[in-house]
Each structure stands twice: as C-alpha cells, then as structure tokens.
Amino acid sequence: MNIGIIVDNEFHGDPRVYNEAKILYNAGFNVYVLCLNFGKYSDYEEFEGIKIFRISISKKIKDILFGAMLVWPGYNRLWAKHIANFVKDNSIDALHVNDLYMAKSAKKGTKDSLIPISLDLHENYPAAILSFNWANKFPMSLIARPKKWEKVEKDYLSCADRIIVLSETYKSVLLKKFGFLRPDTITIYPNVPDLNELLNYPVEENILDKGTSFLLFYFGAIAERRGIFTTLEALILLHSRKLDVKLLIIGPVDKADTTLMETYFQNEVIRKNVIYYPWKDISLFPSYVLISDACLSPLIKDDQHESGVANKIFQYMLFERPIIVSDCKPQTEIVDKEQCGLFFRSGDAKDLADKIQYLVNNKNLCEEMGRNGKKAVLEKYNTTVFSKNLINLYSSFTKV
C-alpha cells in the first residue's frame, strides 16, 4: 500500500510527521511525502526509505499565501494541483494530511482518484489561531480572519474519511461538537517520542555551568500564548524571595512577541538569571534536560491547549526530570496519573513561583517525580506503544 503524507512545511524538523512516517514505513507500507522546500533541500530525496518530494517556495511567499487562505484561494489551488500530480505519479492509495487547513486542498487534489483521506489534527486550529498575535493584530486580522475558522471547521473536517487527534479529551470535544463524526473514525496518536532516537544521543555532562542554582528549563517557541512571560514574572518573584533560581530557554521568539521579550530582558533579574538560545540541535536536548532540575510547560489555558500534550512533556519525563505545567487538562491528567510533577493556575505567576519554590525545597521529591515520569514514558508514552493505532488505521483501508 502506498501512503502519501502531506505537510505544508519542511519535512525535516517536524518530529511528529517524521515519527509517523517512520512508523508506517517500518510497518511495511510504502511512504511518500509531499512537503515544502524553503531553499535548504533538493526537490527529491530518499531518506531512511521514505521518498520525499518538495515544492520549492520562499518562506515569505508561503506565509503570505497561507495567511490569506480564507480570502483568496491561491494557497489551496497551489496545493491541490501538486497533490493531484503527487497522487497520480506515485499511485497513492491513501493520503495522510497534516493540519485542518490542508483538508480542502487534499479533497480537491484527490477528486479524480477518490482515495481515503486521514486528517491529522496537530492542534485545535480554530482555537489556536485566536491565540496567535500575528493573526489578531490589525491589519493582518482583516486578511487572516481568525474568527472565521470556527465557522468553517465543519466543512474542513467533512473532507476527511478518518481523523487523527492528540488525546481522548479532544476526541470527546469533536464528537460532542459535530454530530456527523463517529467514534470509530477518530484515531488517537499523541505527540509521543521515539525512544531509540532520543536515548541514543550522546550526553555532554558539562554543557553549561549553572553553579549552585536551581535550573529550570523551557524548550520550544517563545510566545505569550505559551506562558513564557508568566514564567519570567515568576522568576522575578522567586528572586524577590532570595531564591537562587535560573531559567534556561531554548527556542525562537514569535515575531509578534519580539518587542515584549526585549522589554523583559531590560529587567536586571531577567538579564542575570536567564540563559537564552534561539536554537539548538535536538541532539543536544538530553544534555540540557539532564543539567536542569525541573522542566516547564506553562501554556496559557485555552481550547487549543486543551487538545493535547506537547511532545516536550514526554521528552522531559524521559530524562527523569520533574515537570511543572499549567492547568490545561491533558497536562494535569499526566501529572496526576503519573505523579511526575506539579501544576499551577494558568497565567498565575505567583502560583507558578510557589510551585517552583516547593520543588527547590524538596530535592528528594524532584528525584521521585523524575523516576515516575521516566518509567511512564518507557512503559506507556512512546511511539512503540502508539504505533499500533496508526498501523491499524491504514491496515483497515486495505480490507475495504
């Protein structure tokens, strides 16, 4: 069976898409990927048995076309044309389409072949775009139309034969919201890690000098919606309590939040106690987790962040560190069930500071929570366990 994967980004750098492609290839399916190329790669590549076809386009033009998707159909037409050729040239039997907004392009691109479409929802996109500062500021808000996505969500979902979601929580939300969906057509595949990949990276024990400080680690995009500014406020509070706490941040700053980030770095406490890198290779991730004392996912609570758990949660847990998370339901369920960390009220810097202080004063508890988290990921939350869900989904198409 030939499975085509559609992703409107570069293939390399998206761990979810990469892990799913590997799972399907290792299960015996022929896997083809159609993605974008912003100039770093060739138009065709065979990588670990996966055949990758790329559409060359500048990142700036892509962003413009994508942002205007609801007012001008250029982006959908571009993708529909390439998907139609991709399906025909590679005799694709089933399509795995990443992200809600790609559903109509996939449906149009497969109208002549009538192959089944699985729509992989990386997020609750109608809720997510309402939290994107770039989409909600004038004049971009007039073009992106963030509020319109909730109105068109049903039409996009109806383009798919199967839907893949991050959690039981989001599956329940969709079933309650849309009566035409059936439980047996929704598959759950969380952002779980590939153990073999992460555990095989070499560890640099002295990757940075934290001194005697209690080191917190945040990994991922930096934006208001991610709770990073709540974290910085908590750090200021902790130093007002005379606690020796530092914060390591690795990740790019959203353009819409650059000014606010720069404002925070004018604060002396932030300048002296935050270690910031805009990017580090994923191979260094274990080294940075292991040098840290606790790891953070301080997401601002909203419908988007109630849809699933970020992959960094499981990655933190794998390397035996306690996690401190905001009270988004999927995150708190992991913490409660696995006893691997603490959670705080979303957006509440004082509550976050209190939880951090509690761990600073209870080093033995940190170790216990870390052990619990690692055990949970090794036994439950990894690609080996959840690969069965994807394999069963595509195996069902061969039986029709």
Short mmCIF file of C-alpha atoms in Angstrom, two decimals, residues 90-284:
data_model
loop_
_atom_site.label_atom_id
_atom_site.label_comp_id
_atom_site.label_asym_id
_atom_site.label_seq_id
_atom_site.Cartn_x
_atom_site.Cartn_y
_atom_site.Cartn_z
CA ASN A 90 3.14 7.71 -7.19
CA SER A 91 -0.06 5.62 -7.34
CA ILE A 92 -1.01 6.75 -3.84
CA ASP A 93 -3.65 4.54 -2.16
CA ALA A 94 -4.32 6.66 0.94
CA LEU A 95 -3.48 10.19 1.99
CA HIS A 96 -2.28 11.32 5.44
CA VAL A 97 -2.88 15.07 5.60
CA ASN A 98 -1.38 17.15 8.38
CA ASP A 99 -3.41 20.03 9.86
CA LEU A 100 -7.02 21.08 9.46
CA TYR A 101 -6.37 23.87 6.96
CA MET A 102 -4.96 21.40 4.40
CA ALA A 103 -8.13 19.31 4.23
CA LYS A 104 -9.85 21.11 1.34
CA SER A 105 -6.70 21.12 -0.79
CA ALA A 106 -6.41 17.36 -0.25
CA LYS A 107 -10.05 16.76 -1.10
CA LYS A 108 -9.79 18.78 -4.30
CA GLY A 109 -6.48 17.17 -5.22
CA THR A 110 -7.93 13.64 -4.88
CA LYS A 111 -11.30 14.22 -6.58
CA ASP A 112 -10.30 12.07 -9.55
CA SER A 113 -8.77 9.23 -7.52
CA LEU A 114 -11.29 9.02 -4.65
CA ILE A 115 -8.66 7.69 -2.25
CA PRO A 116 -9.30 7.85 1.53
CA ILE A 117 -8.04 10.88 3.43
CA SER A 118 -6.85 10.79 7.03
CA LEU A 119 -6.67 14.25 8.59
CA ASP A 120 -4.05 14.57 11.33
CA LEU A 121 -5.02 17.42 13.67
CA HIS A 122 -1.81 18.62 15.30
CA GLU A 123 -3.90 21.14 17.23
CA ASN A 124 -7.35 22.64 17.65
CA TYR A 125 -6.65 25.09 14.84
CA PRO A 126 -9.76 27.32 15.14
CA ALA A 127 -8.84 27.89 18.79
CA ALA A 128 -5.12 28.11 18.11
CA ILE A 129 -5.35 30.91 15.55
CA LEU A 130 -7.34 33.00 18.03
CA SER A 131 -4.26 32.95 20.27
CA PHE A 132 -1.77 33.87 17.54
CA ASN A 133 -0.80 37.51 17.99
CA TRP A 134 0.21 37.83 14.33
CA ALA A 135 -3.30 36.85 13.16
CA ASN A 136 -5.24 39.06 15.55
CA LYS A 137 -3.49 42.40 15.10
CA PHE A 138 -4.68 44.96 12.56
CA PRO A 139 -4.34 44.89 9.58
CA MET A 140 -3.45 41.17 9.41
CA SER A 141 -6.67 40.26 11.22
CA LEU A 142 -8.65 41.51 8.19
CA ILE A 143 -6.81 39.02 5.97
CA ALA A 144 -6.33 36.01 8.26
CA ARG A 145 -9.94 36.15 9.53
CA PRO A 146 -9.12 34.17 12.73
CA LYS A 147 -12.72 34.15 13.98
CA LYS A 148 -13.97 32.60 10.73
CA TRP A 149 -12.12 29.32 11.27
CA GLU A 150 -14.64 28.11 13.81
CA LYS A 151 -17.41 28.66 11.26
CA VAL A 152 -15.66 26.68 8.52
CA GLU A 153 -14.26 23.92 10.75
CA LYS A 154 -17.13 21.55 9.95
CA ASP A 155 -16.58 21.91 6.20
CA TYR A 156 -12.89 21.12 6.54
CA LEU A 157 -13.45 18.12 8.82
CA SER A 158 -16.05 16.71 6.43
CA CYS A 159 -13.34 16.43 3.76
CA ALA A 160 -11.73 13.57 5.69
CA ASP A 161 -12.62 9.89 5.95
CA ARG A 162 -10.64 9.49 9.16
CA ILE A 163 -9.39 11.96 11.79
CA ILE A 164 -6.31 11.65 14.00
CA VAL A 165 -6.17 13.60 17.27
CA LEU A 166 -3.72 14.09 20.13
CA SER A 167 -5.91 12.99 23.04
CA GLU A 168 -9.11 11.41 24.30
CA THR A 169 -10.06 14.86 25.57
CA TYR A 170 -10.04 16.39 22.09
CA LYS A 171 -11.77 13.36 20.59
CA SER A 172 -14.63 13.92 23.05
CA VAL A 173 -14.77 17.62 22.17
CA LEU A 174 -15.10 16.89 18.45
CA LEU A 175 -17.73 14.19 18.92
CA LYS A 176 -19.81 16.49 21.09
CA LYS A 177 -19.45 19.42 18.69
CA PHE A 178 -20.08 17.64 15.38
CA GLY A 179 -22.85 15.06 15.18
CA PHE A 180 -21.70 13.68 11.82
CA LEU A 181 -18.46 12.34 13.34
CA ARG A 182 -18.34 8.74 14.63
CA PRO A 183 -16.06 7.45 17.40
CA ASP A 184 -14.72 4.64 15.20
CA THR A 185 -13.42 7.15 12.62
CA ILE A 186 -11.23 9.03 15.11
CA THR A 187 -7.78 7.64 15.98
CA ILE A 188 -5.67 8.85 18.90
CA TYR A 189 -1.96 9.41 18.36
CA PRO A 190 -0.30 11.72 20.95
CA ASN A 191 2.99 13.57 20.50
CA VAL A 192 4.95 10.69 21.96
CA PRO A 193 8.73 10.37 21.48
CA ASP A 194 10.83 7.81 19.65
CA LEU A 195 12.83 6.30 22.50
CA ASN A 196 15.56 4.87 20.29
CA GLU A 197 16.31 8.26 18.78
CA LEU A 198 16.38 10.31 21.98
CA LEU A 199 18.18 7.78 24.16
CA ASN A 200 20.96 7.32 21.62
CA TYR A 201 22.09 10.95 21.60
CA PRO A 202 25.41 11.44 23.43
CA VAL A 203 25.25 13.44 26.67
CA GLU A 204 27.54 16.42 27.29
CA GLU A 205 27.68 16.50 31.08
CA ASN A 206 29.14 20.00 31.31
CA ILE A 207 27.12 21.62 28.55
CA LEU A 208 26.71 24.75 30.70
CA ASP A 209 27.77 25.96 34.12
CA LYS A 210 24.73 26.56 36.32
CA GLY A 211 26.76 26.86 39.51
CA THR A 212 24.67 26.10 42.61
CA SER A 213 21.47 27.48 41.09
CA PHE A 214 18.23 25.53 40.74
CA LEU A 215 17.91 25.44 36.94
CA LEU A 216 14.53 25.50 35.17
CA PHE A 217 14.32 24.51 31.50
CA TYR A 218 11.83 25.68 28.86
CA PHE A 219 12.11 24.26 25.35
CA GLY A 220 10.01 25.45 22.42
CA ALA A 221 8.61 28.51 20.68
CA ILE A 222 8.51 31.68 22.75
CA ALA A 223 5.17 33.46 22.67
CA GLU A 224 2.65 34.98 25.02
CA ARG A 225 0.27 32.07 24.43
CA ARG A 226 2.98 29.62 25.53
CA GLY A 227 3.14 31.18 29.01
CA ILE A 228 6.77 32.26 28.78
CA PHE A 229 6.05 35.73 30.15
CA THR A 230 4.23 34.21 33.12
CA THR A 231 7.43 32.26 33.71
CA LEU A 232 9.59 35.38 33.59
CA GLU A 233 7.29 37.10 36.10
CA ALA A 234 7.59 34.05 38.36
CA LEU A 235 11.38 34.22 38.13
CA ILE A 236 11.32 37.85 39.28
CA LEU A 237 9.13 36.83 42.24
CA LEU A 238 11.47 33.99 43.19
CA HIS A 239 14.43 36.36 43.32
CA SER A 240 12.46 38.76 45.48
CA ARG A 241 12.24 35.80 47.89
CA LYS A 242 16.05 35.44 47.74
CA LEU A 243 15.95 32.08 45.92
CA ASP A 244 18.82 31.14 43.64
CA VAL A 245 16.90 30.06 40.54
CA LYS A 246 17.95 30.35 36.90
CA LEU A 247 15.96 29.76 33.72
CA LEU A 248 17.25 28.15 30.54
CA ILE A 249 15.20 28.93 27.43
CA ILE A 250 15.78 27.35 24.03
CA GLY A 251 13.52 28.36 21.15
CA PRO A 252 12.70 31.08 18.62
CA VAL A 253 10.67 34.14 19.59
CA ASP A 254 7.45 34.71 17.66
CA LYS A 255 7.82 37.90 15.63
CA ALA A 256 4.66 39.34 17.18
CA ASP A 257 6.17 38.93 20.67
CA THR A 258 9.71 40.16 19.98
CA THR A 259 9.18 43.62 21.47
CA LEU A 260 7.67 42.23 24.66
CA MET A 261 10.54 39.76 25.03
CA GLU A 262 13.07 42.57 24.61
CA THR A 263 11.24 44.61 27.25
CA TYR A 264 11.55 41.80 29.78
CA PHE A 265 15.28 41.50 29.13
CA GLN A 266 15.70 45.08 30.26
CA ASN A 267 14.94 43.81 33.77
CA GLU A 268 18.15 43.14 35.71
CA VAL A 269 16.87 39.92 37.30
CA ILE A 270 15.99 38.53 33.86
CA ARG A 271 19.30 39.56 32.32
CA LYS A 272 21.34 37.93 35.09
CA ASN A 273 19.34 34.75 35.53
CA VAL A 274 18.05 33.74 32.11
CA ILE A 275 20.20 31.74 29.71
CA TYR A 276 18.72 32.07 26.24
CA TYR A 277 19.47 30.29 22.97
CA PRO A 278 17.22 30.85 19.93
CA TRP A 279 18.09 27.38 18.59
CA LYS A 280 19.98 24.23 19.47
CA ASP A 281 20.07 20.93 17.62
CA ILE A 282 17.68 18.30 19.01
CA SER A 283 20.67 16.01 19.61
CA LEU A 284 21.64 18.35 22.49
#
